[in-house]
Amino acid sequence: MIYIQESSLEHQLNVLERISAKSSFVLILWNYPKASKQIVPLIGGKLFNQGFEAVTEYFDNTVLMHSRPLAARPSLLSYLSRFKRELERSVDSICLYSERSKHWSACSIGHEGMCLVRDESFLEPLLAAGFNASIEAPDWW
């Protein structure tokens, strides 16, 4: 696992953009449990629970809801960066999934200031791009 400490949502989206450029992924926005709809235009208002693995767990049996899966392209991540305030208010995490998997490959957890990447082969490219990436979890994690 790669841990990337990054407090800026824009930089977190940049991490996901770099990952998505290397392979075919779908992107899912996971809403906070109390958010009733998806508020980013063009993503769609309806929320789903389609069996994808969420990165955040809530211990009160909350059923987490997410956006429809979208093709993860750099242009989509750039588009999302225009909705920083909306994302911070309603989105718990943003995850990339391999097109054939329900398990996340990389994610941004905005409120934690953390990105996670399961494939450690991304470590060197992320370090070269200037990200604070490590295979060691931060002490506070």
PDB file of C-alpha atoms in Angstrom:
ATOM      1  CA  MET A   1       0.000   0.000   0.000  1.00  0.00           C
ATOM      2  CA  ILE A   2       1.178   3.514  -0.803  1.00  0.00           C
ATOM      3  CA  TYR A   3       0.200   6.332   1.545  1.00  0.00           C
ATOM      4  CA  ILE A   4       0.206   9.876   0.182  1.00  0.00           C
ATOM      5  CA  GLN A   5      -0.365  12.660   2.689  1.00  0.00           C
ATOM      6  CA  GLU A   6      -1.889  15.543   0.790  1.00  0.00           C
ATOM      7  CA  SER A   7      -4.203  18.080   2.412  1.00  0.00           C
ATOM      8  CA  SER A   8      -5.173  19.831  -0.834  1.00  0.00           C
ATOM      9  CA  LEU A   9      -8.139  18.244  -2.602  1.00  0.00           C
ATOM     10  CA  GLU A  10      -6.766  19.509  -5.914  1.00  0.00           C
ATOM     11  CA  HIS A  11      -3.492  17.660  -5.292  1.00  0.00           C
ATOM     12  CA  GLN A  12      -5.391  14.533  -4.236  1.00  0.00           C
ATOM     13  CA  LEU A  13      -7.283  14.653  -7.531  1.00  0.00           C
ATOM     14  CA  ASN A  14      -3.947  15.082  -9.297  1.00  0.00           C
ATOM     15  CA  VAL A  15      -2.731  11.842  -7.687  1.00  0.00           C
ATOM     16  CA  LEU A  16      -5.815  10.035  -9.025  1.00  0.00           C
ATOM     17  CA  GLU A  17      -5.338  11.673 -12.417  1.00  0.00           C
ATOM     18  CA  ARG A  18      -1.786  10.306 -12.643  1.00  0.00           C
ATOM     19  CA  ILE A  19      -2.950   6.826 -11.639  1.00  0.00           C
ATOM     20  CA  SER A  20      -5.885   6.867 -14.071  1.00  0.00           C
ATOM     21  CA  ALA A  21      -3.594   7.814 -16.967  1.00  0.00           C
ATOM     22  CA  LYS A  22      -1.722   4.498 -16.601  1.00  0.00           C
ATOM     23  CA  SER A  23      -4.618   2.059 -17.033  1.00  0.00           C
ATOM     24  CA  SER A  24      -8.380   1.752 -17.535  1.00  0.00           C
ATOM     25  CA  PHE A  25     -10.276   2.576 -14.364  1.00  0.00           C
ATOM     26  CA  VAL A  26     -13.743   3.629 -13.361  1.00  0.00           C
ATOM     27  CA  LEU A  27     -14.232   6.421 -10.847  1.00  0.00           C
ATOM     28  CA  ILE A  28     -16.818   6.435  -8.075  1.00  0.00           C
ATOM     29  CA  LEU A  29     -17.670   9.255  -5.682  1.00  0.00           C
ATOM     30  CA  TRP A  30     -18.729   7.948  -2.259  1.00  0.00           C
ATOM     31  CA  ASN A  31     -21.123  10.256  -0.444  1.00  0.00           C
ATOM     32  CA  TYR A  32     -21.095  11.000   3.250  1.00  0.00           C
ATOM     33  CA  PRO A  33     -23.844   8.911   4.886  1.00  0.00           C
ATOM     34  CA  LYS A  34     -26.139  11.891   5.511  1.00  0.00           C
ATOM     35  CA  ALA A  35     -25.806  13.341   1.997  1.00  0.00           C
ATOM     36  CA  SER A  36     -29.012  12.578   0.119  1.00  0.00           C
ATOM     37  CA  LYS A  37     -27.913  13.173  -3.466  1.00  0.00           C
ATOM     38  CA  GLN A  38     -24.909  13.653  -5.698  1.00  0.00           C
ATOM     39  CA  ILE A  39     -24.442  17.387  -6.180  1.00  0.00           C
ATOM     40  CA  VAL A  40     -21.689  17.592  -8.798  1.00  0.00           C
ATOM     41  CA  PRO A  41     -23.301  18.496 -12.154  1.00  0.00           C
ATOM     42  CA  LEU A  42     -23.007  15.921 -14.952  1.00  0.00           C
ATOM     43  CA  ILE A  43     -22.307  13.111 -12.467  1.00  0.00           C
ATOM     44  CA  GLY A  44     -26.022  12.567 -11.956  1.00  0.00           C
ATOM     45  CA  GLY A  45     -28.204  13.004  -8.916  1.00  0.00           C
ATOM     46  CA  LYS A  46     -29.053   9.374  -8.213  1.00  0.00           C
ATOM     47  CA  LEU A  47     -27.002   7.370  -5.714  1.00  0.00           C
ATOM     48  CA  PHE A  48     -26.328   3.646  -5.846  1.00  0.00           C
ATOM     49  CA  ASN A  49     -25.134   0.719  -3.765  1.00  0.00           C
ATOM     50  CA  GLN A  50     -23.780  -1.708  -6.371  1.00  0.00           C
ATOM     51  CA  GLY A  51     -21.435  -3.818  -4.266  1.00  0.00           C
ATOM     52  CA  PHE A  52     -18.267  -1.811  -4.798  1.00  0.00           C
ATOM     53  CA  GLU A  53     -15.798  -1.861  -1.916  1.00  0.00           C
ATOM     54  CA  ALA A  54     -15.800   1.419   0.005  1.00  0.00           C
ATOM     55  CA  VAL A  55     -12.565   2.687   1.513  1.00  0.00           C
ATOM     56  CA  THR A  56     -14.260   4.259   4.550  1.00  0.00           C
ATOM     57  CA  GLU A  57     -16.133   2.131   7.057  1.00  0.00           C
ATOM     58  CA  TYR A  58     -18.799   3.414   9.402  1.00  0.00           C
ATOM     59  CA  PHE A  59     -19.517   1.342  12.479  1.00  0.00           C
ATOM     60  CA  ASP A  60     -23.238   2.018  12.798  1.00  0.00           C
ATOM     61  CA  ASN A  61     -24.337  -0.320   9.951  1.00  0.00           C
ATOM     62  CA  THR A  62     -24.661   2.628   7.594  1.00  0.00           C
ATOM     63  CA  VAL A  63     -25.197   1.620   3.979  1.00  0.00           C
ATOM     64  CA  LEU A  64     -22.871   3.804   1.940  1.00  0.00           C
ATOM     65  CA  MET A  65     -24.085   5.175  -1.363  1.00  0.00           C
ATOM     66  CA  HIS A  66     -22.076   6.209  -4.390  1.00  0.00           C
ATOM     67  CA  SER A  67     -22.280   7.808  -7.803  1.00  0.00           C
ATOM     68  CA  ARG A  68     -22.648   5.748 -10.922  1.00  0.00           C
ATOM     69  CA  PRO A  69     -19.303   4.385 -12.143  1.00  0.00           C
ATOM     70  CA  LEU A  70     -17.704   6.725 -14.679  1.00  0.00           C
ATOM     71  CA  ALA A  71     -14.769   6.203 -17.014  1.00  0.00           C
ATOM     72  CA  ALA A  72     -11.812   7.666 -15.098  1.00  0.00           C
ATOM     73  CA  ARG A  73     -10.180  10.038 -17.515  1.00  0.00           C
ATOM     74  CA  PRO A  74      -7.872  12.939 -16.701  1.00  0.00           C
ATOM     75  CA  SER A  75     -10.522  15.294 -18.111  1.00  0.00           C
ATOM     76  CA  LEU A  76     -13.085  14.006 -15.572  1.00  0.00           C
ATOM     77  CA  LEU A  77     -10.697  14.540 -12.669  1.00  0.00           C
ATOM     78  CA  SER A  78      -9.888  18.019 -13.944  1.00  0.00           C
ATOM     79  CA  TYR A  79     -13.629  18.714 -14.181  1.00  0.00           C
ATOM     80  CA  LEU A  80     -14.188  17.533 -10.599  1.00  0.00           C
ATOM     81  CA  SER A  81     -11.522  19.922  -9.312  1.00  0.00           C
ATOM     82  CA  ARG A  82     -13.861  22.795 -10.230  1.00  0.00           C
ATOM     83  CA  PHE A  83     -16.303  21.587  -7.545  1.00  0.00           C
ATOM     84  CA  LYS A  84     -14.018  21.650  -4.520  1.00  0.00           C
ATOM     85  CA  ARG A  85     -16.589  23.089  -2.119  1.00  0.00           C
ATOM     86  CA  GLU A  86     -19.314  20.659  -3.207  1.00  0.00           C
ATOM     87  CA  LEU A  87     -16.946  17.696  -2.960  1.00  0.00           C
ATOM     88  CA  GLU A  88     -15.766  18.699   0.504  1.00  0.00           C
ATOM     89  CA  ARG A  89     -19.379  19.009   1.722  1.00  0.00           C
ATOM     90  CA  SER A  90     -20.858  15.820   0.307  1.00  0.00           C
ATOM     91  CA  VAL A  91     -18.134  13.361  -0.744  1.00  0.00           C
ATOM     92  CA  ASP A  92     -16.431  11.048   1.736  1.00  0.00           C
ATOM     93  CA  SER A  93     -13.986   9.572  -0.767  1.00  0.00           C
ATOM     94  CA  ILE A  94     -13.209   9.272  -4.461  1.00  0.00           C
ATOM     95  CA  CYS A  95     -12.107   5.831  -5.621  1.00  0.00           C
ATOM     96  CA  LEU A  96     -10.666   4.285  -8.762  1.00  0.00           C
ATOM     97  CA  TYR A  97     -11.579   0.692  -9.614  1.00  0.00           C
ATOM     98  CA  SER A  98     -10.138  -1.556 -12.275  1.00  0.00           C
ATOM     99  CA  GLU A  99     -12.827  -2.055 -14.908  1.00  0.00           C
ATOM    100  CA  ARG A 100     -13.204  -5.704 -13.870  1.00  0.00           C
ATOM    101  CA  SER A 101     -13.108  -5.330 -10.102  1.00  0.00           C
ATOM    102  CA  LYS A 102     -15.352  -4.164  -7.278  1.00  0.00           C
ATOM    103  CA  HIS A 103     -12.260  -3.522  -5.095  1.00  0.00           C
ATOM    104  CA  TRP A 104     -10.722  -0.059  -5.134  1.00  0.00           C
ATOM    105  CA  SER A 105      -7.243   0.402  -6.613  1.00  0.00           C
ATOM    106  CA  ALA A 106      -6.613   3.980  -5.491  1.00  0.00           C
ATOM    107  CA  CYS A 107      -8.574   6.534  -3.538  1.00  0.00           C
ATOM    108  CA  SER A 108      -8.660  10.029  -2.143  1.00  0.00           C
ATOM    109  CA  ILE A 109     -10.058  10.546   1.352  1.00  0.00           C
ATOM    110  CA  GLY A 110     -10.367  14.304   1.351  1.00  0.00           C
ATOM    111  CA  HIS A 111     -11.276  14.845   4.995  1.00  0.00           C
ATOM    112  CA  GLU A 112      -8.274  12.734   6.090  1.00  0.00           C
ATOM    113  CA  GLY A 113      -5.813  14.468   3.756  1.00  0.00           C
ATOM    114  CA  MET A 114      -4.813  11.043   2.450  1.00  0.00           C
ATOM    115  CA  CYS A 115      -4.605   9.129  -0.799  1.00  0.00           C
ATOM    116  CA  LEU A 116      -4.110   5.374  -0.858  1.00  0.00           C
ATOM    117  CA  VAL A 117      -2.793   3.311  -3.765  1.00  0.00           C
ATOM    118  CA  ARG A 118      -2.771  -0.473  -3.547  1.00  0.00           C
ATOM    119  CA  ASP A 119      -0.243  -1.080  -6.351  1.00  0.00           C
ATOM    120  CA  GLU A 120       3.221  -0.244  -5.008  1.00  0.00           C
ATOM    121  CA  SER A 121       4.653   0.000  -8.531  1.00  0.00           C
ATOM    122  CA  PHE A 122       3.249   3.553  -8.557  1.00  0.00           C
ATOM    123  CA  LEU A 123       5.578   4.620  -5.712  1.00  0.00           C
ATOM    124  CA  GLU A 124       8.535   5.818  -7.806  1.00  0.00           C
ATOM    125  CA  PRO A 125       6.442   7.768 -10.345  1.00  0.00           C
ATOM    126  CA  LEU A 126       4.530   9.461  -7.510  1.00  0.00           C
ATOM    127  CA  LEU A 127       7.750  10.379  -5.707  1.00  0.00           C
ATOM    128  CA  ALA A 128       9.223  11.681  -8.975  1.00  0.00           C
ATOM    129  CA  ALA A 129       6.123  13.857  -9.396  1.00  0.00           C
ATOM    130  CA  GLY A 130       6.812  15.423  -5.999  1.00  0.00           C
ATOM    131  CA  PHE A 131       4.165  13.710  -3.884  1.00  0.00           C
ATOM    132  CA  ASN A 132       4.789  12.821  -0.239  1.00  0.00           C
ATOM    133  CA  ALA A 133       4.341   9.094  -0.898  1.00  0.00           C
ATOM    134  CA  SER A 134       5.501   6.187   1.242  1.00  0.00           C
ATOM    135  CA  ILE A 135       4.801   2.504   1.753  1.00  0.00           C
ATOM    136  CA  GLU A 136       4.906   3.229   5.489  1.00  0.00           C
ATOM    137  CA  ALA A 137       1.663   4.422   7.044  1.00  0.00           C
ATOM    138  CA  PRO A 138       1.902   7.727   8.920  1.00  0.00           C
ATOM    139  CA  ASP A 139       1.934   7.398  12.710  1.00  0.00           C
ATOM    140  CA  TRP A 140      -1.491   9.011  13.012  1.00  0.00           C
ATOM    141  CA  TRP A 141      -3.070   6.597  10.530  1.00  0.00           C
TER     142      TRP A 141
END
